Amino acid sequence: MATPNPNLSSFIWSVADLLRGDFKQSEYGKVILPFTVLRRLDCVLEPTKAGVLLEKAKREAVGINPESFLLRATGVHFYNTSPLDLKTLMGDQDHIGENLRAYIQAFSPAVRDIFEHFEFHTQIDKLAKAGLLYLVAEKFTTIDLHPDVVSNAEMGTVFEELIRKFAELSNETAGEHFTPREVIRLMVNLLFIEDDQALTKPGVVRSLYDPTAGTGGMLSEAGEHLASMNPTARLTMYGQELNPESYAICKADMLIKGQDVGNIVLGNTLSNDGLHGKHFDYALSNPPFGVEWKKIEKDIRQEAEQHGFNGRFGPGLPRVSDGSLLFLLHLVQKMRPLKDGGSRFGIVLNGSPLFTGGAGSGESEIRRYMLENDLVEAIIALPTDMFYNTGISTYVWIVSNRKPAARKGLLQLIDASSFWQKMRKTLGSKRKELSPAHIDDITRLFGQFEESTRDGVPISRTFKNQDFGYRTITVERPERDAAGNVVLGQKGKTKGKPLPDSSLRDTENVPLGEDVEAYFQREVLPHAADAWIDHDKTKVGYEIPFNRHFYVFKPPRPLAEIDAELKGVTDRILAMIGGLTA
């Protein structure tokens, strides 16, 4: 991983001194981030500028579209066909605004798209109006961002520092764009732990996808973390993002790192999959928690009804108030088929996908699909107060269609909720963090894949998939007349049979591994000898009651001890009152 150059990111951020007063703090990034991208691209293209202009003139003279030739001339994924650059713009102070626009307009389409979604033209207008455009542009021309001075990896790290500064200043949106770095590192560790080639083989290439890419933090951190373990490994990154500004930042970050930005798309992943038909080796996602999907309900239901299991949502649909399980299903469909090498992904979810919804509900059917198809390797409980925008309990699901033999048919639960250290400085709701030792510890627990306890408290447990399944049986009891006699049906299927009394109807959840009749004989009949099961109403459900499996009963203290403690407190209070009245 490249070490951040604190001087470079601080120098770039010092442009904020010029903006103070005319721009709100939360708007500094809207100027600084696109200008940083512009200066970097300007420096990258400088050595090939003359060659690109010659190539353009040569190809256009014979009526050929020059694009592919220009990309070859630059040797990177973008080009600019303007004779201008940032330094020459400085020579014409009176026309800086229109020249800067013309310069941006001459970039290749993918780069223009970044500046459009940054709404950079609006910032140019604002800077010009405040009389700051020339000063800001001039300051950026003094920053040397040539690749032989600042590598792609270093530039990526500097850009991420700037993104983080921006996010901290506009604190209300930080959580939307950011997953804490240490959570991403943990997820990357867990994803790659079984891929020896990715960790050791020279020049290995893997694809990584984030359907909720935000500003690209997960993709970037994963790339850096893998590079630190295997410097010659290469991740090709793909992502989709809904928020235009976050999309622009993510795309810019990928461009700076030398990635193909055609793989980063804008739009709603659930209603409009921008990478339709593509499959990936790995995926990471931290979708929004508890966000309703009412606005896109029509599209989702239509896909579920028309395409079923050939689409993404065949197993079922969760309630409209929380769409996080839709992202889980989306990622399952994005997995590379097993015959092509298979796939693994990590997704951060809140507690509700573990247990919300009874047998037959959309949520239960999705869990059923995941477990009956043996797709979930492990679920790890993280500490509370880990994320910038929420203090709630969160869980990392590790999902794979290529489970190692030892894990087949099994699900590991790891309770890492006590693995944390206090942060020196609180950021939004984030008060706790995982230390590198915590990450190693959790990774080891996952890798060892065995039951483990510490200080008498379980922290890692393994279960058969079917241990989380149950049958909900409907227990009926007969209707009785005023004399207490059972009322029998008079016609049809019910003729001569006891009629059920709906007011006495009850349900029981019977574990899948248990015989229903044996359970009924043991648990129901001793209390209601006239009861029977209506087998037509039986449903299969799945839930993962995570906390129940880690609960350790602590017996209450003896009554005598509590009494003695209360007496001691009472005596002290009486003595204090006595002292006041004496």
Coordinates of C-alpha atoms in Angstrom, one line a residue:
M1 CA 0.0 0.0 0.0
A2 CA 1.3 3.5 -0.9
T3 CA 2.0 5.7 2.0
P4 CA 0.1 8.9 1.9
N5 CA 2.2 12.0 1.1
P6 CA 1.0 14.2 3.9
N7 CA 2.7 17.3 2.4
L8 CA 1.1 16.8 -1.0
S9 CA -2.5 16.2 0.3
S10 CA -2.1 19.1 2.8
F11 CA -0.7 21.4 0.1
I12 CA -3.6 20.6 -2.2
W13 CA -6.1 21.1 0.6
S14 CA -4.5 24.5 1.4
V15 CA -6.4 25.8 -1.7
A16 CA -9.3 25.9 0.9
D17 CA -7.7 29.0 2.3
L18 CA -8.6 30.8 -1.0
L19 CA -12.2 29.5 -0.8
R20 CA -12.9 30.5 2.8
G21 CA -15.7 33.0 3.0
D22 CA -17.0 32.5 -0.6
F23 CA -17.7 28.8 -0.2
K24 CA -19.1 26.8 2.7
Q25 CA -16.7 24.3 4.3
S26 CA -18.8 21.4 3.0
E27 CA -18.3 22.8 -0.6
Y28 CA -14.5 22.9 -0.6
G29 CA -14.3 19.3 -2.0
K30 CA -16.5 20.3 -4.9
V31 CA -13.7 22.5 -6.1
I32 CA -10.6 20.8 -4.8
L33 CA -11.4 17.2 -6.0
P34 CA -12.2 18.0 -9.7
F35 CA -9.2 20.4 -9.9
T36 CA -6.9 17.7 -8.4
V37 CA -8.2 15.2 -11.1
L38 CA -7.8 17.9 -13.8
R39 CA -4.2 18.6 -12.7
R40 CA -3.3 14.9 -12.6
L41 CA -4.7 14.2 -16.1
D42 CA -3.0 17.4 -17.3
C43 CA 0.4 16.1 -16.0
V44 CA -0.2 12.5 -17.3
L45 CA -0.9 13.7 -20.8
E46 CA 1.8 16.4 -21.0
P47 CA 4.6 14.1 -22.6
T48 CA 2.3 12.9 -25.4
K49 CA 0.4 16.2 -26.0
A50 CA 2.3 17.1 -29.3
G51 CA 2.0 13.5 -30.6
V52 CA -1.8 13.4 -29.9
L53 CA -2.4 16.7 -31.7
L54 CA -0.4 15.4 -34.7
E55 CA -2.2 12.1 -34.7
K56 CA -5.6 13.9 -34.6
A57 CA -4.7 16.2 -37.5
K58 CA -3.4 13.2 -39.6
R59 CA -6.4 11.0 -39.1
E60 CA -9.0 13.7 -39.5
A61 CA -7.4 14.8 -42.7
V62 CA -8.2 11.4 -44.3
G63 CA -11.7 11.2 -42.6
I64 CA -10.9 8.5 -40.0
N65 CA -12.2 8.6 -36.5
P66 CA -9.0 9.3 -34.5
E67 CA -10.2 7.9 -31.1
S68 CA -8.4 4.5 -31.0
F69 CA -5.2 6.2 -32.4
L70 CA -5.3 8.9 -29.8
L71 CA -5.6 6.3 -27.0
R72 CA -2.7 4.4 -28.4
A73 CA -0.7 7.7 -28.6
T74 CA -1.3 8.5 -24.9
G75 CA -0.8 4.9 -23.6
V76 CA -3.6 5.4 -21.0
H77 CA -7.4 5.1 -21.0
F78 CA -8.1 8.8 -22.0
Y79 CA -6.9 11.7 -24.1
N80 CA -7.4 15.4 -24.7
T81 CA -7.5 17.0 -28.1
S82 CA -7.1 20.7 -27.1
P83 CA -3.9 22.6 -27.8
L84 CA -4.3 24.1 -24.4
D85 CA -3.1 22.8 -21.0
L86 CA -3.4 24.3 -17.5
K87 CA -0.1 26.2 -17.8
T88 CA -1.0 27.8 -21.2
L89 CA -4.4 28.7 -19.7
M90 CA -2.6 30.9 -17.2
G91 CA -1.3 33.1 -20.1
D92 CA -4.7 34.5 -20.8
Q93 CA -6.2 35.7 -17.4
D94 CA -9.2 37.5 -19.1
H95 CA -10.5 34.4 -20.8
I96 CA -9.6 31.8 -18.2
G97 CA -13.3 30.7 -17.8
E98 CA -14.1 30.0 -21.4
N99 CA -10.6 28.5 -22.1
L100 CA -10.9 26.2 -19.1
R101 CA -14.4 25.0 -20.3
A102 CA -13.0 24.4 -23.8
Y103 CA -10.1 22.4 -22.4
I104 CA -12.4 20.2 -20.3
Q105 CA -14.7 19.7 -23.3
A106 CA -11.7 18.3 -25.3
F107 CA -11.2 15.3 -23.0
S108 CA -12.4 11.9 -24.1
P109 CA -16.1 11.2 -23.2
A110 CA -15.4 9.1 -20.1
V111 CA -13.4 12.0 -18.5
R112 CA -16.0 14.6 -19.6
D113 CA -18.6 12.5 -17.8
I114 CA -16.6 12.8 -14.5
F115 CA -16.5 16.6 -14.7
E116 CA -20.2 16.8 -15.7
H117 CA -21.2 14.7 -12.6
F118 CA -18.9 16.8 -10.4
E119 CA -21.0 19.7 -11.8
F120 CA -17.7 21.4 -12.4
H121 CA -19.1 24.0 -14.8
T122 CA -21.2 25.3 -11.8
Q123 CA -18.1 25.5 -9.7
I124 CA -16.2 27.4 -12.5
D125 CA -19.1 29.9 -12.6
K126 CA -19.0 30.3 -8.8
L127 CA -15.2 30.8 -8.7
A128 CA -15.3 33.3 -11.6
K129 CA -18.1 35.3 -9.8
A130 CA -16.1 35.4 -6.6
G131 CA -13.0 36.5 -8.6
L132 CA -11.1 33.3 -7.5
L133 CA -11.0 31.2 -10.7
Y134 CA -7.5 32.4 -11.9
L135 CA -6.0 32.2 -8.3
V136 CA -7.3 28.6 -7.8
A137 CA -6.2 27.4 -11.2
E138 CA -2.8 29.0 -10.8
K139 CA -2.3 27.3 -7.4
F140 CA -3.0 23.9 -9.0
T141 CA -0.4 24.6 -11.8
T142 CA 2.3 24.8 -9.1
I143 CA 1.6 21.3 -7.9
D144 CA 3.7 18.7 -9.8
L145 CA 1.5 15.5 -10.2
H146 CA 3.5 13.9 -13.1
P147 CA 3.5 10.1 -12.8
D148 CA 7.3 10.0 -12.5
V149 CA 7.0 12.2 -9.4
V150 CA 3.8 10.8 -8.0
S151 CA 2.9 7.1 -8.9
N152 CA -0.6 5.9 -9.5
A153 CA -0.7 4.2 -6.1
E154 CA 0.6 7.4 -4.3
M155 CA -1.8 9.6 -6.3
G156 CA -4.7 7.2 -5.4
T157 CA -3.8 7.5 -1.7
V158 CA -3.5 11.3 -1.8
F159 CA -6.9 11.5 -3.6
E160 CA -8.5 9.2 -0.9
E161 CA -7.0 11.6 1.8
L162 CA -8.8 14.5 0.1
I163 CA -12.0 12.5 -0.2
R164 CA -11.9 11.7 3.5
K165 CA -11.2 15.4 4.4
F166 CA -14.2 16.4 2.3
A167 CA -16.4 13.7 3.9
E168 CA -15.5 14.8 7.4
L169 CA -16.3 18.4 6.6
S170 CA -19.7 17.5 5.1
N171 CA -20.3 15.1 8.0
E172 CA -24.0 14.5 7.3
T173 CA -23.2 12.5 4.2
A174 CA -20.0 10.8 5.3
G175 CA -21.7 7.5 6.1
E176 CA -23.3 7.2 2.7
H177 CA -19.9 7.2 1.0
F178 CA -17.7 5.5 3.5
T179 CA -17.2 2.0 4.9
P180 CA -14.5 2.1 7.6
R181 CA -11.2 1.0 6.2
E182 CA -10.6 -1.6 8.8
V183 CA -13.9 -3.3 8.0
I184 CA -12.9 -3.4 4.3
R185 CA -9.5 -4.9 5.3
L186 CA -11.3 -7.6 7.3
M187 CA -13.6 -8.4 4.4
V188 CA -10.7 -8.5 1.9
N189 CA -8.8 -10.9 4.3
L190 CA -11.8 -13.2 4.6
L191 CA -12.4 -13.1 0.8
F192 CA -8.8 -13.9 -0.3
I193 CA -7.9 -16.3 2.6
E194 CA -8.8 -19.4 0.4
D195 CA -7.3 -18.0 -2.9
D196 CA -3.6 -19.0 -2.6
Q197 CA -2.9 -18.0 -6.2
A198 CA -4.2 -14.4 -5.7
L199 CA -2.0 -14.1 -2.6
T200 CA 1.2 -15.6 -4.2
K201 CA 1.1 -16.1 -7.9
P202 CA 3.0 -13.4 -9.9
G203 CA 0.9 -11.4 -12.3
V204 CA -2.4 -13.0 -11.3
V205 CA -5.6 -11.0 -12.4
R206 CA -8.9 -11.0 -10.5
S207 CA -12.1 -9.1 -11.0
L208 CA -13.8 -7.2 -8.1
Y209 CA -17.3 -5.7 -8.0
D210 CA -19.1 -3.3 -5.7
P211 CA -22.8 -2.7 -6.5
T212 CA -23.0 0.2 -4.1
A213 CA -19.6 1.7 -4.8
G214 CA -20.0 5.1 -3.1
T215 CA -16.8 7.1 -3.7
G216 CA -14.9 3.8 -4.4
G217 CA -13.5 3.2 -0.9
M218 CA -14.1 -0.5 -0.9
L219 CA -12.6 -1.0 -4.3
S220 CA -9.6 1.1 -3.6
E221 CA -8.9 -0.4 -0.2
A222 CA -9.3 -3.9 -1.5
G223 CA -6.8 -3.2 -4.4
E224 CA -4.3 -1.7 -2.0
H225 CA -4.7 -4.5 0.6
L226 CA -4.2 -7.2 -2.1
A227 CA -1.2 -5.3 -3.5
S228 CA 0.4 -5.3 0.0
M229 CA 0.0 -9.1 0.1
N230 CA 1.0 -9.8 -3.5
P231 CA 2.5 -6.7 -5.3
T232 CA 2.2 -8.2 -8.8
A233 CA -1.5 -9.2 -8.4
R234 CA -3.9 -7.0 -10.3
L235 CA -7.6 -6.4 -9.6
T236 CA -9.8 -5.1 -12.4
M237 CA -12.5 -3.1 -10.6
Y238 CA -16.2 -2.7 -11.5
G239 CA -18.8 -0.7 -9.7
Q240 CA -22.2 1.0 -9.8
E241 CA -23.3 4.1 -7.8
L242 CA -26.6 5.9 -7.5
N243 CA -25.4 9.4 -6.3
P244 CA -23.9 11.4 -9.2
E245 CA -21.3 13.2 -7.1
S246 CA -20.1 9.9 -5.4
Y247 CA -20.0 8.3 -8.9
A248 CA -17.8 11.2 -10.2
I249 CA -15.4 10.8 -7.2
C250 CA -15.3 7.0 -7.6
K251 CA -14.7 7.2 -11.4
A252 CA -12.0 9.8 -10.9
D253 CA -10.3 7.7 -8.2
M254 CA -10.3 4.7 -10.6
L255 CA -9.0 6.8 -13.5
I256 CA -6.1 8.1 -11.3
K257 CA -5.3 4.5 -10.4
G258 CA -5.1 3.4 -14.0
Q259 CA -8.3 1.4 -14.0
D260 CA -10.7 1.3 -17.0
V261 CA -13.4 3.8 -16.0
G262 CA -15.8 2.2 -18.4
N263 CA -16.4 -0.4 -15.7
I264 CA -17.8 2.2 -13.3
V265 CA -21.5 3.0 -14.1
L266 CA -24.1 5.4 -12.8
G267 CA -27.6 4.4 -11.8
N268 CA -29.7 2.3 -9.4
T269 CA -28.2 -1.2 -9.2
L270 CA -31.5 -2.8 -8.3
S271 CA -33.8 -1.3 -10.9
N272 CA -31.2 -0.9 -13.6
D273 CA -28.2 -3.2 -13.5
G274 CA -25.5 -1.3 -15.4
L275 CA -23.3 -4.3 -15.7
H276 CA -26.0 -6.8 -16.8
G277 CA -24.7 -10.2 -17.8
K278 CA -21.3 -9.7 -16.2
H279 CA -19.9 -12.1 -13.5
F280 CA -17.0 -11.5 -11.1
D281 CA -14.4 -13.4 -9.1
Y282 CA -15.1 -11.3 -6.0
A283 CA -17.5 -8.7 -4.8
L284 CA -17.8 -6.4 -1.7
S285 CA -20.8 -4.4 -0.7
N286 CA -22.0 -2.2 2.2
P287 CA -25.6 -1.4 1.0
P288 CA -27.7 1.1 2.8
F289 CA -29.3 -0.3 6.0
G290 CA -33.1 -0.4 6.3
V291 CA -33.8 1.8 3.2
E292 CA -37.2 1.2 1.6
W293 CA -37.4 0.3 -2.1
K294 CA -40.9 1.6 -2.8
K295 CA -39.7 3.9 -5.6
I296 CA -38.4 1.0 -7.6
E297 CA -41.0 -1.6 -6.5
K298 CA -42.7 -1.9 -9.9
D299 CA -39.4 -2.7 -11.7
I300 CA -38.3 -5.2 -9.0
R301 CA -41.7 -7.0 -8.9
Q302 CA -41.8 -7.1 -12.7
E303 CA -38.4 -8.8 -12.9
A304 CA -39.3 -11.3 -10.2
E305 CA -42.6 -12.2 -11.9
Q306 CA -41.3 -12.3 -15.5
H307 CA -37.8 -13.8 -15.0
G308 CA -38.1 -15.8 -11.7
F309 CA -34.9 -17.7 -11.0
N310 CA -33.5 -16.7 -14.4
G311 CA -33.4 -13.1 -13.0
R312 CA -32.1 -11.9 -9.7
F313 CA -35.1 -12.1 -7.4
G314 CA -36.5 -15.6 -7.9
P315 CA -36.1 -16.8 -4.3
G316 CA -38.4 -14.1 -2.9
L317 CA -38.8 -10.4 -2.1
P318 CA -38.3 -8.8 1.3
R319 CA -40.7 -6.3 2.7
V320 CA -40.6 -2.9 1.0
S321 CA -39.3 -1.2 4.1
D322 CA -35.8 -2.7 3.8
G323 CA -34.1 -3.6 0.5
S324 CA -30.8 -4.9 1.8
L325 CA -31.6 -8.5 1.0
L326 CA -32.2 -7.5 -2.6
F327 CA -28.5 -6.5 -2.8
L328 CA -27.7 -10.0 -1.4
L329 CA -29.7 -11.6 -4.2
H330 CA -28.2 -9.3 -6.8
L331 CA -24.7 -10.3 -5.8
V332 CA -25.6 -14.0 -5.9
Q333 CA -26.5 -13.5 -9.6
K334 CA -23.2 -11.7 -10.2
M335 CA -21.1 -14.7 -9.0
R336 CA -18.9 -16.4 -11.6
P337 CA -20.4 -19.9 -12.3
L338 CA -18.6 -22.7 -10.5
K339 CA -17.6 -24.3 -13.9
D340 CA -15.7 -21.0 -14.6
G341 CA -13.9 -20.9 -11.3
G342 CA -16.7 -19.8 -8.9
S343 CA -16.9 -16.7 -6.8
R344 CA -16.9 -15.3 -3.3
F345 CA -18.4 -12.1 -1.9
G346 CA -18.7 -10.2 1.4
I347 CA -21.7 -8.0 2.3
V348 CA -22.4 -5.9 5.4
L349 CA -26.0 -6.2 6.6
N350 CA -27.8 -5.2 9.8
G351 CA -29.5 -7.7 12.1
S352 CA -32.9 -7.8 10.4
P353 CA -32.0 -10.1 7.4
L354 CA -31.0 -12.8 10.0
F355 CA -34.4 -13.3 11.5
T356 CA -37.1 -10.9 10.1
G357 CA -40.2 -12.6 8.6
G358 CA -41.8 -15.9 9.5
A359 CA -42.0 -19.1 7.5
G360 CA -43.1 -18.4 3.9
S361 CA -42.3 -14.7 4.0
G362 CA -40.0 -13.2 1.4
E363 CA -37.1 -12.8 3.9
S364 CA -37.4 -16.4 5.1
E365 CA -37.5 -17.7 1.5
I366 CA -34.3 -15.8 0.7
R367 CA -32.6 -17.3 3.7
R368 CA -33.9 -20.7 2.7
Y369 CA -32.5 -20.3 -0.8
M370 CA -29.1 -19.2 0.5
L371 CA -28.8 -22.1 3.1
E372 CA -30.4 -24.9 1.0
N373 CA -28.0 -24.0 -1.8
D374 CA -25.1 -24.0 0.7
L375 CA -24.0 -20.5 -0.3
V376 CA -23.2 -18.9 3.1
E377 CA -19.7 -19.7 4.5
A378 CA -19.8 -17.5 7.6
I379 CA -21.6 -14.6 9.3
I380 CA -19.4 -12.4 11.6
A381 CA -21.0 -10.0 14.2
L382 CA -19.1 -6.7 14.3
P383 CA -19.1 -4.4 17.3
T384 CA -21.7 -1.6 17.6
D385 CA -20.7 2.0 16.8
M386 CA -18.5 0.9 13.9
F387 CA -20.0 3.0 11.1
Y388 CA -20.2 6.7 10.5
N389 CA -23.9 7.0 10.2
T390 CA -25.3 4.3 12.5
G391 CA -24.5 2.7 15.9
I392 CA -26.5 -0.5 15.3
S393 CA -25.3 -4.0 15.3
T394 CA -23.9 -5.1 11.9
Y395 CA -22.9 -8.4 10.4
V396 CA -20.5 -9.4 7.6
W397 CA -21.8 -12.3 5.4
I398 CA -19.2 -14.3 3.5
V399 CA -20.9 -16.0 0.6
S400 CA -19.4 -18.5 -1.9
N401 CA -20.5 -21.0 -4.6
R402 CA -17.1 -22.7 -4.2
K403 CA -17.0 -23.8 -0.6
P404 CA -14.0 -25.9 0.4
A405 CA -14.9 -29.5 1.2
A406 CA -14.5 -29.0 5.0
R407 CA -17.2 -26.2 4.9
K408 CA -19.8 -28.0 2.7
G409 CA -23.2 -28.1 4.3
L410 CA -22.0 -26.0 7.3
L411 CA -22.3 -22.4 8.4
Q412 CA -19.8 -20.7 10.8
L413 CA -21.0 -17.9 13.1
I414 CA -18.3 -15.7 14.7
D415 CA -19.2 -13.3 17.5
A416 CA -16.6 -10.5 17.1
S417 CA -18.8 -7.9 18.8
S418 CA -16.2 -7.6 21.7
F419 CA -13.2 -7.1 19.3
W420 CA -12.7 -3.3 19.3
Q421 CA -10.7 -0.4 20.6
K422 CA -11.9 3.1 21.3
M423 CA -11.2 5.7 18.6
R424 CA -9.1 8.7 19.6
K425 CA -11.6 10.9 17.8
T426 CA -15.3 10.1 17.2
L427 CA -16.5 10.5 13.6
G428 CA -20.3 10.8 13.4
S429 CA -21.6 7.6 15.1
K430 CA -18.3 5.8 14.8
R431 CA -16.7 5.5 18.2
K432 CA -15.0 2.1 17.9
E433 CA -12.5 0.5 15.5
L434 CA -10.9 -2.8 14.8
S435 CA -7.2 -2.9 15.4
P436 CA -4.9 -4.9 13.0
A437 CA -4.6 -7.5 15.8
H438 CA -8.4 -7.8 15.9
I439 CA -8.5 -8.3 12.1
D440 CA -5.9 -11.0 12.3
D441 CA -7.7 -12.6 15.2
I442 CA -11.1 -12.8 13.3
T443 CA -9.3 -13.9 10.1
R444 CA -7.6 -16.7 12.1
L445 CA -10.9 -17.8 13.7
F446 CA -12.5 -17.9 10.2
G447 CA -9.5 -19.9 8.8
Q448 CA -9.4 -22.4 11.6
F449 CA -13.1 -23.1 11.1
E450 CA -13.7 -24.7 14.5
E451 CA -15.7 -24.2 17.7
S452 CA -13.9 -21.7 19.9
T453 CA -14.5 -20.2 23.4
R454 CA -12.6 -17.6 25.4
D455 CA -13.1 -17.1 29.2
G456 CA -16.0 -19.5 29.0
V457 CA -17.8 -17.4 26.3
P458 CA -18.2 -18.9 22.8
I459 CA -16.8 -16.8 19.9
S460 CA -16.9 -19.2 17.0
R461 CA -19.5 -21.8 16.3
T462 CA -20.3 -24.1 13.4
F463 CA -23.8 -25.5 12.5
K464 CA -25.3 -27.6 9.8
N465 CA -27.3 -25.4 7.4
Q466 CA -30.5 -27.3 8.2
D467 CA -30.1 -26.4 11.9
F468 CA -31.5 -23.0 11.0
G469 CA -34.6 -24.4 9.3
Y470 CA -37.9 -25.2 10.9
R471 CA -41.5 -26.2 9.9
T472 CA -44.3 -24.0 11.1
I473 CA -47.1 -26.4 11.8
T474 CA -50.7 -25.3 12.3
V475 CA -52.3 -27.0 15.4
E476 CA -56.1 -27.2 15.2
R477 CA -58.6 -27.9 18.0
P478 CA -62.3 -28.8 17.5
E479 CA -65.2 -26.5 17.7
R480 CA -67.6 -27.6 20.5
D481 CA -71.3 -26.8 20.9
A482 CA -72.9 -25.5 24.1
A483 CA -73.0 -29.0 25.6
G484 CA -69.3 -29.4 25.0
N485 CA -69.6 -31.9 22.2
V486 CA -67.3 -31.8 19.2
V487 CA -69.0 -30.2 16.1
L488 CA -68.6 -32.4 13.0
G489 CA -68.7 -31.2 9.4
Q490 CA -71.8 -32.0 7.4
K491 CA -70.6 -31.9 3.8
G492 CA -67.7 -32.1 1.4
K493 CA -64.1 -32.9 2.6
T494 CA -65.0 -32.1 6.2
K495 CA -68.0 -34.5 6.4
G496 CA -67.9 -36.5 9.6
K497 CA -64.6 -34.8 10.7
P498 CA -64.3 -32.3 13.6
L499 CA -64.5 -28.7 12.5
P500 CA -61.6 -26.6 13.6
D501 CA -62.2 -23.7 16.1
S502 CA -60.2 -20.8 14.6
S503 CA -60.1 -19.0 18.0
L504 CA -58.1 -22.0 19.4
R505 CA -55.8 -22.3 16.4
D506 CA -52.1 -22.2 17.2
T507 CA -48.8 -22.6 15.4
E508 CA -45.6 -24.4 16.5
N509 CA -42.1 -24.2 15.0
V510 CA -40.6 -27.6 14.7
P511 CA -36.8 -27.8 13.9
L512 CA -36.2 -29.3 10.4
G513 CA -34.1 -32.1 11.9
E514 CA -36.9 -33.3 14.1
D515 CA -39.8 -35.6 13.3
V516 CA -43.0 -33.6 13.3
E517 CA -45.2 -36.4 14.7
A518 CA -42.8 -37.1 17.5
Y519 CA -42.6 -33.4 18.4
F520 CA -46.4 -33.2 18.3
Q521 CA -46.8 -36.3 20.5
R522 CA -44.3 -34.9 23.0
E523 CA -45.0 -31.1 23.1
V524 CA -48.7 -30.7 22.1
L525 CA -50.9 -33.7 22.9
P526 CA -50.1 -33.8 26.7
H527 CA -51.6 -30.3 26.9
A528 CA -54.4 -30.7 24.3
A529 CA -55.4 -34.3 23.7
D530 CA -58.0 -33.4 21.0
A531 CA -55.6 -31.4 18.8
W532 CA -54.4 -32.3 15.3
I533 CA -52.1 -30.9 12.7
D534 CA -53.5 -29.4 9.5
H535 CA -50.6 -30.5 7.2
D536 CA -51.9 -28.4 4.3
K537 CA -50.9 -25.3 6.2
T538 CA -47.3 -26.5 7.1
K539 CA -44.6 -24.1 5.8
V540 CA -40.8 -24.3 5.9
G541 CA -38.9 -21.3 7.3
Y542 CA -35.3 -20.4 8.0
E543 CA -34.0 -17.9 10.6
I544 CA -30.5 -17.3 12.1
P545 CA -31.0 -16.3 15.7
F546 CA -27.4 -15.2 16.0
N547 CA -27.4 -13.9 19.6
R548 CA -29.1 -17.0 21.0
H549 CA -26.2 -19.2 19.9
F550 CA -23.7 -17.0 21.9
Y551 CA -25.9 -16.4 25.0
V552 CA -24.2 -17.6 28.2
F553 CA -26.6 -17.8 31.2
K554 CA -25.3 -15.9 34.2
P555 CA -27.1 -17.0 37.4
P556 CA -28.4 -14.1 39.5
R557 CA -26.5 -13.3 42.7
P558 CA -27.7 -14.9 45.9
L559 CA -30.5 -13.0 47.6
A560 CA -28.6 -12.8 50.9
E561 CA -25.7 -11.0 49.1
I562 CA -28.1 -8.5 47.5
D563 CA -29.8 -7.9 50.9
A564 CA -26.5 -7.4 52.6
E565 CA -25.5 -4.9 49.9
L566 CA -28.8 -3.0 50.2
K567 CA -28.5 -2.9 54.0
G568 CA -25.0 -1.5 53.7
V569 CA -26.2 1.3 51.4
T570 CA -29.3 2.0 53.7
D571 CA -27.0 2.2 56.8
R572 CA -24.7 4.7 55.0
I573 CA -27.7 6.8 54.0
L574 CA -29.1 6.8 57.6
A575 CA -25.6 7.7 58.9
M576 CA -25.4 10.7 56.5
I577 CA -28.9 11.9 57.4
G578 CA -28.0 11.5 61.1
G579 CA -24.9 13.7 60.5
L580 CA -27.1 16.4 58.9
T581 CA -29.6 16.5 61.8
A582 CA -27.0 16.3 64.6

